[in-house]
Coordinates of C-alpha atoms in Angstrom, one line a residue:
M1403 CA -20.7 11.5 21.8
T1404 CA -18.1 10.2 20.3
R1405 CA -17.5 7.4 17.6
L1406 CA -14.8 6.4 15.5
L1407 CA -15.8 6.2 11.7
V1408 CA -12.8 4.0 10.2
E1409 CA -13.2 4.8 6.4
C1410 CA -12.5 1.9 3.9
T1411 CA -14.0 3.2 0.5
H1412 CA -11.5 2.2 -1.8
V1413 CA -11.5 -1.3 -0.4
F1414 CA -14.8 -2.1 -0.2
K1415 CA -15.2 -0.8 -4.1
H1416 CA -12.3 -3.1 -5.0
P1417 CA -12.0 -6.1 -2.7
K1418 CA -9.9 -8.5 -4.5
I1419 CA -7.0 -5.9 -4.9
N1420 CA -4.6 -7.2 -2.7
S1421 CA -2.0 -4.6 -2.4
G1422 CA 0.5 -2.9 1.0
I1423 CA -2.5 -0.4 1.8
Q1424 CA -5.2 -2.4 0.6
R1425 CA -4.2 -5.9 2.5
V1426 CA -3.9 -3.1 5.8
V1427 CA -7.3 -1.8 5.4
R1428 CA -8.9 -5.1 5.4
N1429 CA -7.5 -6.4 8.1
V1430 CA -7.5 -3.5 10.2
I1431 CA -11.6 -3.3 9.0
Q1432 CA -11.8 -7.1 9.6
Q1433 CA -10.7 -7.0 13.1
L1434 CA -11.8 -3.6 14.3
P1435 CA -12.7 -3.7 17.9
P1436 CA -16.7 -2.6 18.3
S1437 CA -15.2 -0.1 20.6
A1438 CA -12.1 1.5 22.1
R1439 CA -12.0 3.4 25.4
G1440 CA -15.8 3.6 25.8
V1441 CA -15.9 4.6 21.9
E1442 CA -18.4 3.3 19.5
C1443 CA -15.9 2.2 15.9
L1444 CA -17.5 1.8 13.1
P1445 CA -16.5 0.5 9.5
V1446 CA -17.9 3.5 7.1
V1447 CA -17.8 4.1 3.2
V1448 CA -18.4 7.2 1.4
L1449 CA -20.8 6.4 -1.7
K1450 CA -21.7 9.3 -3.8
G1451 CA -21.5 11.9 -1.2
K1452 CA -23.1 9.7 1.5
L1453 CA -21.9 8.1 4.5
Y1454 CA -22.6 4.5 5.0
R1455 CA -21.8 1.9 7.7
V1456 CA -20.4 -1.6 6.5
T1457 CA -22.4 -4.8 7.2
R1458 CA -20.0 -7.0 4.6
L1459 CA -16.6 -5.9 3.7
A1460 CA -16.6 -8.3 0.8
P1461 CA -19.1 -8.7 -1.9
L1462 CA -21.5 -11.4 -1.7
D1463 CA -20.6 -15.0 -2.4
S1464 CA -22.3 -15.0 -6.2
P1465 CA -20.5 -16.6 -8.7
I1466 CA -22.3 -14.3 -10.8
F1467 CA -21.5 -10.7 -9.2
N1468 CA -18.0 -12.0 -8.5
T1469 CA -17.7 -12.9 -12.0
I1470 CA -18.6 -9.2 -12.3
V1471 CA -16.4 -7.8 -9.6
T1472 CA -13.4 -10.0 -10.8
F1473 CA -14.0 -8.9 -14.7
G1474 CA -14.1 -5.1 -13.5
E1475 CA -10.7 -5.5 -11.6
R1476 CA -9.5 -6.0 -14.5
F1477 CA -11.0 -3.5 -16.8
E1478 CA -9.9 -0.9 -14.2
R1479 CA -6.5 -2.6 -14.2
L1480 CA -6.3 -2.5 -18.1
A1481 CA -7.9 1.5 -17.9
H1482 CA -4.7 2.3 -15.6
R1483 CA -2.7 0.6 -18.2
F1484 CA -3.7 2.8 -21.0
W1485 CA -3.2 5.8 -18.7
Q1486 CA 0.1 4.9 -18.2
L1487 CA 1.2 4.3 -22.1
H1488 CA -0.8 7.8 -22.5
Q1489 CA 1.7 8.9 -19.4
R1490 CA 4.8 7.7 -21.0
L1491 CA 4.2 8.4 -24.6
D1492 CA 2.3 12.2 -23.2
S1493 CA 6.3 12.8 -21.7
R1494 CA 8.3 11.7 -24.7
W1495 CA 6.8 13.9 -27.3
R1496 CA 7.5 17.7 -27.7
S1497 CA 5.2 18.8 -30.0
K1498 CA 2.4 21.0 -28.7
T1499 CA 0.0 20.0 -31.8
L1500 CA 1.1 15.8 -31.2
R1501 CA 0.4 16.0 -27.4
R1502 CA -3.0 18.0 -28.2
L1503 CA -4.1 15.2 -30.2
L1504 CA -2.9 12.3 -28.2
Y1505 CA -4.9 13.9 -25.4
V1506 CA -8.0 14.1 -27.5
G1507 CA -7.3 10.3 -28.7
Y1508 CA -6.6 9.3 -24.7
R1509 CA -9.8 11.0 -23.8
L1510 CA -12.4 9.6 -26.6
T1511 CA -10.9 5.9 -26.2
S1512 CA -11.4 6.5 -22.8
F1513 CA -15.1 7.7 -22.9
G1514 CA -15.4 4.9 -25.0
L1515 CA -13.5 1.8 -24.8
F1516 CA -13.4 1.8 -20.1
G1517 CA -15.8 4.8 -19.3
I1518 CA -19.3 3.2 -21.0
P1519 CA -18.8 -0.7 -19.8
L1520 CA -17.1 0.9 -16.1
R1521 CA -20.5 2.5 -15.6
L1522 CA -22.1 -0.5 -16.3
I1523 CA -20.5 -2.3 -13.8
E1524 CA -20.6 -0.1 -11.3
Q1525 CA -24.4 0.4 -11.8
I1526 CA -24.3 -3.7 -11.7
N1527 CA -22.7 -3.9 -8.2
R1528 CA -24.8 -1.3 -6.6
Y1529 CA -27.1 -3.8 -6.3
Q1530 CA -25.2 -5.4 -3.9
L1531 CA -25.3 -2.3 -1.6
P1532 CA -28.4 -2.6 0.5
Q1533 CA -26.1 -6.3 1.6
R1534 CA -23.2 -5.2 2.3
C1535 CA -23.9 -1.8 4.1
E1536 CA -26.5 0.7 5.1
P1537 CA -27.2 4.5 5.7
L1538 CA -25.8 5.9 8.2
Q1539 CA -26.2 9.5 10.1
H1540 CA -23.1 11.6 11.0
Q1541 CA -23.1 13.5 14.5
P1542 CA -21.8 16.1 16.5
G1543 CA -18.3 14.5 17.9
D1544 CA -17.8 12.0 15.3
Q1545 CA -14.6 11.5 14.3
L1546 CA -13.7 10.5 10.1
V1547 CA -11.0 8.4 10.0
L1548 CA -9.1 7.9 6.4
L1549 CA -8.0 4.7 6.6
D1550 CA -8.0 4.3 3.2
S1551 CA -6.1 5.4 -0.2
S1552 CA -8.6 8.3 0.0
W1553 CA -6.5 10.7 -2.6
H1554 CA -8.2 8.4 -5.4
S1555 CA -11.3 9.8 -3.7
D1556 CA -13.9 12.3 -4.4
F1557 CA -15.5 13.2 -1.2
F1558 CA -13.8 16.0 -0.2
L1559 CA -16.6 18.4 -0.2
H1560 CA -18.4 15.9 1.8
A1561 CA -16.1 15.8 4.0
E1562 CA -16.1 19.0 4.7
R1563 CA -19.6 19.6 5.4
L1564 CA -19.0 16.8 7.9
K1565 CA -16.4 18.7 9.4
H1566 CA -18.7 22.0 9.5
D1567 CA -21.3 19.9 11.2
G1568 CA -18.8 19.1 14.1
V1569 CA -17.4 15.7 13.2
G1570 CA -13.5 15.5 13.1
I1571 CA -11.0 14.2 10.6
V1572 CA -8.4 11.8 11.5
A1573 CA -5.8 10.9 8.3
V1574 CA -3.6 7.7 8.9
I1575 CA -0.6 8.4 6.6
Y1576 CA 1.0 5.3 5.2
D1577 CA 4.0 7.2 3.9
L1578 CA 5.1 10.9 2.8
I1579 CA 7.0 9.3 -0.4
P1580 CA 5.3 11.2 -3.0
L1581 CA 6.2 14.1 -1.6
S1582 CA 9.2 13.1 -1.0
H1583 CA 10.7 11.5 -3.7
P1584 CA 8.2 12.1 -6.7
Q1585 CA 10.8 11.0 -9.2
F1586 CA 9.3 7.2 -7.9
Y1587 CA 5.4 7.9 -8.8
D1588 CA 3.9 9.1 -12.4
T1589 CA 3.2 13.1 -12.5
R1590 CA -0.4 12.4 -11.8
L1591 CA 0.0 10.1 -8.9
V1592 CA 2.0 13.0 -8.1
E1593 CA -0.2 15.7 -8.1
V1594 CA -2.9 14.1 -6.9
Y1595 CA -0.8 12.8 -4.0
G1596 CA 0.0 16.9 -3.3
E1597 CA -3.3 17.8 -3.5
W1598 CA -4.7 15.4 -0.7
F1599 CA -2.0 16.2 1.7
D1600 CA -2.4 19.9 1.3
W1601 CA -6.6 19.0 1.7
I1602 CA -5.1 16.7 5.1
S1603 CA -2.8 19.6 6.3
R1604 CA -5.6 22.2 6.5
N1605 CA -8.7 19.8 7.7
A1606 CA -7.0 17.4 9.9
D1607 CA -7.9 17.5 13.4
G1608 CA -5.0 14.5 14.0
Y1609 CA -2.6 11.8 12.7
M1610 CA -2.0 8.7 12.5
A1611 CA 1.2 7.6 11.0
I1612 CA 2.1 3.5 10.4
S1613 CA 5.5 3.9 12.1
A1614 CA 7.3 6.1 14.5
T1615 CA 9.5 7.2 11.7
V1616 CA 6.6 8.4 9.4
R1617 CA 4.8 10.1 12.6
D1618 CA 8.2 13.1 12.8
Q1619 CA 8.5 13.2 8.9
V1620 CA 4.4 14.0 9.1
R1621 CA 4.8 16.5 11.9
A1622 CA 8.0 18.2 9.7
E1623 CA 6.4 18.4 6.9
L1624 CA 3.3 20.4 8.4
Q1625 CA 5.6 22.4 10.5
Q1626 CA 7.0 23.8 7.4
R1627 CA 3.4 23.9 5.4
I1628 CA 1.3 25.3 7.8
G1629 CA 4.2 26.9 11.0
T1630 CA 4.5 26.1 14.4
A1631 CA 1.1 27.4 16.0
E1632 CA -1.2 25.4 13.9
V1633 CA 1.1 22.4 13.8
E1634 CA 0.4 22.8 17.8
K1635 CA -3.5 22.4 17.9
R1636 CA -3.6 18.9 15.9
W1637 CA -2.0 15.6 17.5
F1638 CA 0.1 12.8 16.0
D1639 CA 0.6 9.0 16.6
F1640 CA 0.9 6.1 14.6
F1641 CA 0.4 2.4 15.3
H1642 CA 2.0 -0.6 13.8
L1643 CA 0.7 -3.2 11.1
G1644 CA 0.1 -6.8 11.2
S1645 CA 1.4 -10.0 9.0
E1646 CA -1.0 -12.5 8.8
L1647 CA -1.4 -13.7 5.0
D1648 CA -6.0 -13.7 5.3
L1649 CA -6.3 -14.4 1.6
R1650 CA -4.7 -17.8 2.0
S1651 CA -6.4 -21.2 1.6
A1652 CA -5.7 -24.8 2.5
D1653 CA -7.5 -25.7 -0.4
A1654 CA -5.7 -23.6 -2.9
A1655 CA -2.8 -25.2 -4.8
V1656 CA 0.5 -23.6 -4.7
E1657 CA 2.0 -22.2 -8.0
P1658 CA 3.4 -25.5 -9.8
R1659 CA 6.2 -23.5 -11.2
L1660 CA 7.2 -21.7 -8.0
K1661 CA 6.9 -25.4 -5.5
Q1662 CA 9.0 -26.7 -8.0
M1663 CA 12.1 -23.6 -7.8
F1664 CA 12.2 -25.0 -4.0
T1665 CA 12.5 -28.1 -4.2
R1666 CA 16.3 -28.2 -5.4
P1667 CA 18.7 -28.0 -2.4
E1668 CA 20.3 -24.1 -3.4
P1669 CA 19.2 -21.6 -1.0
V1670 CA 16.6 -19.3 -2.1
F1671 CA 16.5 -15.0 -1.3
L1672 CA 13.0 -13.9 -2.0
M1673 CA 12.1 -10.4 -2.5
V1674 CA 8.3 -9.7 -2.1
S1675 CA 6.7 -5.9 -3.1
T1676 CA 5.5 -4.3 -6.4
I1677 CA 7.7 -4.3 -9.6
E1678 CA 8.8 -0.4 -9.1
P1679 CA 11.7 2.3 -9.2
R1680 CA 11.3 2.8 -5.3
K1681 CA 11.7 -0.9 -4.6
N1682 CA 15.2 -0.9 -6.4
H1683 CA 15.0 -4.3 -8.2
D1684 CA 18.1 -3.1 -10.0
Y1685 CA 20.5 -2.7 -7.1
L1686 CA 19.1 -6.9 -6.1
L1687 CA 19.9 -7.8 -9.3
D1688 CA 23.4 -5.5 -9.8
A1689 CA 24.3 -7.5 -6.3
F1690 CA 23.3 -10.9 -7.0
E1691 CA 24.9 -10.4 -10.0
R1692 CA 28.3 -10.0 -8.3
A1693 CA 27.9 -13.2 -6.5
W1694 CA 26.9 -15.3 -8.9
A1695 CA 30.4 -14.1 -11.0
C1696 CA 32.1 -15.3 -7.4
G1697 CA 30.4 -18.8 -8.0
S1698 CA 27.8 -18.3 -5.7
Q1699 CA 24.8 -20.9 -6.2
A1700 CA 22.1 -19.1 -4.6
R1701 CA 18.9 -18.5 -6.2
L1702 CA 16.7 -14.8 -6.3
C1703 CA 12.8 -15.0 -6.6
I1704 CA 10.9 -11.9 -7.4
A1705 CA 7.7 -11.8 -6.5
G1706 CA 5.1 -8.7 -6.6
R1707 CA 2.7 -7.5 -9.3
I1708 CA 4.1 -5.1 -11.8
G1709 CA 3.2 -1.6 -11.0
W1710 CA 5.2 1.4 -13.2
K1711 CA 8.2 3.0 -14.7
C1712 CA 9.8 -0.6 -15.1
D1713 CA 9.6 -1.5 -19.0
A1714 CA 13.8 -1.5 -18.9
L1715 CA 13.9 -3.5 -15.4
L1716 CA 11.6 -6.2 -16.8
A1717 CA 13.4 -6.1 -20.0
R1718 CA 16.4 -7.0 -18.3
I1719 CA 14.8 -9.5 -16.1
R1720 CA 13.4 -11.2 -19.1
N1721 CA 16.4 -11.9 -21.4
H1722 CA 18.9 -12.1 -18.3
P1723 CA 21.0 -15.6 -19.0
E1724 CA 20.0 -16.5 -15.0
L1725 CA 16.3 -16.6 -15.7
N1726 CA 14.8 -19.6 -14.7
R1727 CA 17.9 -20.8 -13.6
R1728 CA 19.3 -18.6 -10.9
L1729 CA 16.7 -15.9 -11.4
F1730 CA 12.6 -16.5 -10.9
M1731 CA 9.4 -14.1 -11.2
F1732 CA 6.3 -14.3 -10.2
N1733 CA 4.0 -11.7 -10.5
D1734 CA 0.6 -13.1 -9.9
L1735 CA 1.3 -15.7 -6.4
S1736 CA -2.0 -15.7 -4.0
D1737 CA -1.7 -15.5 -0.7
T1738 CA -1.3 -19.7 -0.4
S1739 CA 1.8 -19.8 -3.2
L1740 CA 2.9 -16.3 -0.7
E1741 CA 2.9 -18.1 2.1
H1742 CA 4.8 -21.4 1.0
A1743 CA 7.6 -19.1 -0.6
Y1744 CA 8.1 -17.2 3.0
A1745 CA 8.2 -21.1 4.3
H1746 CA 10.7 -22.2 2.1
A1747 CA 12.8 -19.7 1.8
S1748 CA 16.7 -18.7 3.0
A1749 CA 15.8 -15.4 3.3
L1750 CA 14.5 -12.2 2.6
V1751 CA 16.1 -9.7 1.0
F1752 CA 14.0 -6.0 0.7
P1753 CA 16.4 -3.0 -0.8
S1754 CA 14.1 0.0 -1.2
F1755 CA 15.3 3.3 -1.2
V1756 CA 12.3 4.3 1.1
E1757 CA 9.4 3.1 2.7
G1758 CA 6.6 3.8 5.1
F1759 CA 6.6 0.3 7.0
G1760 CA 7.8 -2.1 5.0
L1761 CA 5.0 -4.8 5.7
P1762 CA 7.1 -8.3 3.7
L1763 CA 9.7 -7.2 6.1
V1764 CA 7.0 -8.5 8.9
E1765 CA 5.5 -11.1 7.4
A1766 CA 8.8 -12.6 6.8
M1767 CA 10.1 -12.2 10.3
Q1768 CA 7.1 -13.1 11.7
R1769 CA 7.6 -16.6 10.4
G1770 CA 10.9 -17.1 11.0
L1771 CA 12.4 -16.2 7.9
P1772 CA 15.3 -14.1 8.2
A1773 CA 15.4 -10.6 6.8
M1774 CA 18.1 -8.4 4.9
G1775 CA 16.8 -4.5 4.0
S1776 CA 18.0 -1.4 3.3
D1777 CA 20.0 1.0 6.0
I1778 CA 17.0 2.7 6.2
A1779 CA 15.2 4.4 9.3
V1780 CA 12.3 2.5 9.6
F1781 CA 13.6 -0.7 8.7
R1782 CA 15.6 0.1 12.4
E1783 CA 12.7 0.4 13.7
I1784 CA 11.2 -2.5 13.0
G1785 CA 13.9 -4.7 12.7
G1786 CA 16.4 -3.3 15.5
E1787 CA 18.9 -6.3 16.0
F1788 CA 17.3 -9.1 14.4
M1789 CA 17.5 -7.9 11.0
A1790 CA 20.9 -7.8 8.1
Y1791 CA 21.0 -4.5 7.0
F1792 CA 23.5 -3.3 4.0
D1793 CA 24.1 0.3 2.3
L1794 CA 22.3 1.3 -0.9
H1795 CA 25.0 2.9 -2.5
D1796 CA 26.9 0.3 -2.5
P1797 CA 25.5 -3.3 -4.2
Q1798 CA 28.8 -5.4 -3.4
S1799 CA 27.3 -4.9 0.7
L1800 CA 24.4 -7.3 -0.2
A1801 CA 26.7 -9.4 -1.9
D1802 CA 28.7 -10.3 0.6
L1803 CA 26.0 -10.7 2.7
V1804 CA 24.6 -13.4 0.5
T1805 CA 28.0 -15.1 -0.2
G1806 CA 28.2 -14.8 3.4
F1807 CA 25.1 -16.5 4.8
E1808 CA 25.4 -19.1 1.7
R1809 CA 29.1 -20.5 2.9
S1810 CA 28.5 -20.5 6.6
A1811 CA 25.1 -20.8 7.5
E1812 CA 24.8 -18.1 10.0
F1813 CA 22.5 -15.5 9.4
P1814 CA 24.7 -11.8 10.2
A1815 CA 22.5 -10.2 12.3
A1816 CA 22.9 -9.5 15.9
R1817 CA 20.3 -11.3 16.9
N1818 CA 17.9 -14.6 16.0
V1819 CA 15.0 -13.7 14.6
A1820 CA 13.4 -16.7 16.2
D1821 CA 13.3 -14.0 19.4
W1822 CA 11.8 -11.8 17.3
Q1823 CA 8.3 -10.7 18.1
W1824 CA 5.4 -9.1 16.7
I1825 CA 1.7 -7.9 16.4
G1826 CA -1.1 -9.4 14.7
W1827 CA -3.7 -7.5 12.8
R1828 CA -5.9 -7.9 15.8
E1829 CA -3.4 -6.4 17.8
A1830 CA -2.8 -3.8 15.2
S1831 CA -6.2 -2.7 14.4
L1832 CA -7.1 -2.4 18.4
Q1833 CA -3.4 -0.2 18.4
L1834 CA -5.4 2.5 15.8
A1835 CA -8.4 2.1 17.2
E1836 CA -7.6 2.9 21.1
R1837 CA -4.3 5.8 20.1
T1838 CA -7.1 7.3 18.2
A1839 CA -9.2 7.4 21.1
R1840 CA -7.5 8.7 23.4
N1841 CA -6.1 11.3 21.3
V1842 CA -9.5 12.5 20.7
L1843 CA -10.9 11.9 24.0
E1844 CA -7.5 13.9 25.5
A1845 CA -7.6 16.9 23.3
P1846 CA -12.0 17.6 22.7
T1847 CA -10.7 21.0 22.2
A1848 CA -9.0 20.7 18.6
Q1849 CA -12.2 18.8 17.7
A1850 CA -14.3 21.7 19.0
R1851 CA -12.3 24.1 17.2
A1852 CA -14.2 26.8 14.8
Y1853 CA -14.1 25.4 11.4
A1854 CA -11.3 27.5 9.9
H1855 CA -12.4 27.9 6.6
C1856 CA -15.7 27.6 6.5
P1857 CA -17.8 30.6 5.0

């Protein structure tokens, strides 16, 4: 008997995080169909090496527990910032002695300041487990679908034991950017992702990407790593993501400063993403500075949490002469405020160097907000003739789109965004389940083959 065990461990443990992958996992799990092509679909987590069926993804509606969860997430973000600081100092210091002292200091501080409180929070959170999940016994023929960001996890050995017991492994691939563009990430994340991809290269039976572009990239990468003969034993497919902002609330207030910004008549161009080098905010500023120099009154609104390797960019924004005049930045918008921004902006701008999908494009266009994006393959896959594209090597190309749209009120795309259609999260979750089930059912020998790395 085959079941799809759709893994959501990271989101289960960190339910308040709302960035890209976490948003995808939460929505897919919430909309997961009970079955697809006759195959039962179950949300699962792997905790302390044990498999659990999720009965409630969100934490309990308890003020005390919610406070603990929120505090724990903020404390983890603080610990992550501390790790980033250590990484920056370690890369700058050349003396081996100083770097060794830095490492010792980092380990001691991490254990005392962060390690003990985080362990206490974890113990408190464990009291919720019986009310949110229940033990699950795996069966031969089950398929463990790694939907969540499993490179953060430590359950590889457990997954290998499941595979030895006849459980197939399906890897959901969001992108290969840490492999193809490692300069955009911290060294440790690149190493962790590389180790994870090595692992799924050897152990996954199938690969489900979030776009056809990424599917083809995964197949090409595996051709180089394991060769054609091994690649032919695996299957490759993709599904597309939905667009609803599921955490918005009719009772929640819109950020007052954001609301005030939209009361003025000048057009607002919205950029939604984590602030990190890959998203190419510097290009965005270069383009708008050129437009402003030519008399444009357009305003640029940057919305997104602060990420990594962005100190110089943040300094540029915070010291910019147009800040809070024609340049605005919001780092902690709720879904309710983001919905307001999508509803009132003139266009979305997305100058990312490389993406696996580009969720803000879909979120914007699904709401009738036209989008301007980098001329890269995956944006062409999503936007087709309904988007306007600019050259990443020439900021003037975006400046010209902005000033032209501002002057003529005619959006520079071949087709009107009002005619563009996309799927919602229900359809996205169904795509994932049905296409995974189809591939598994059509290739039973792939799941039955001997486990090559088992002693």
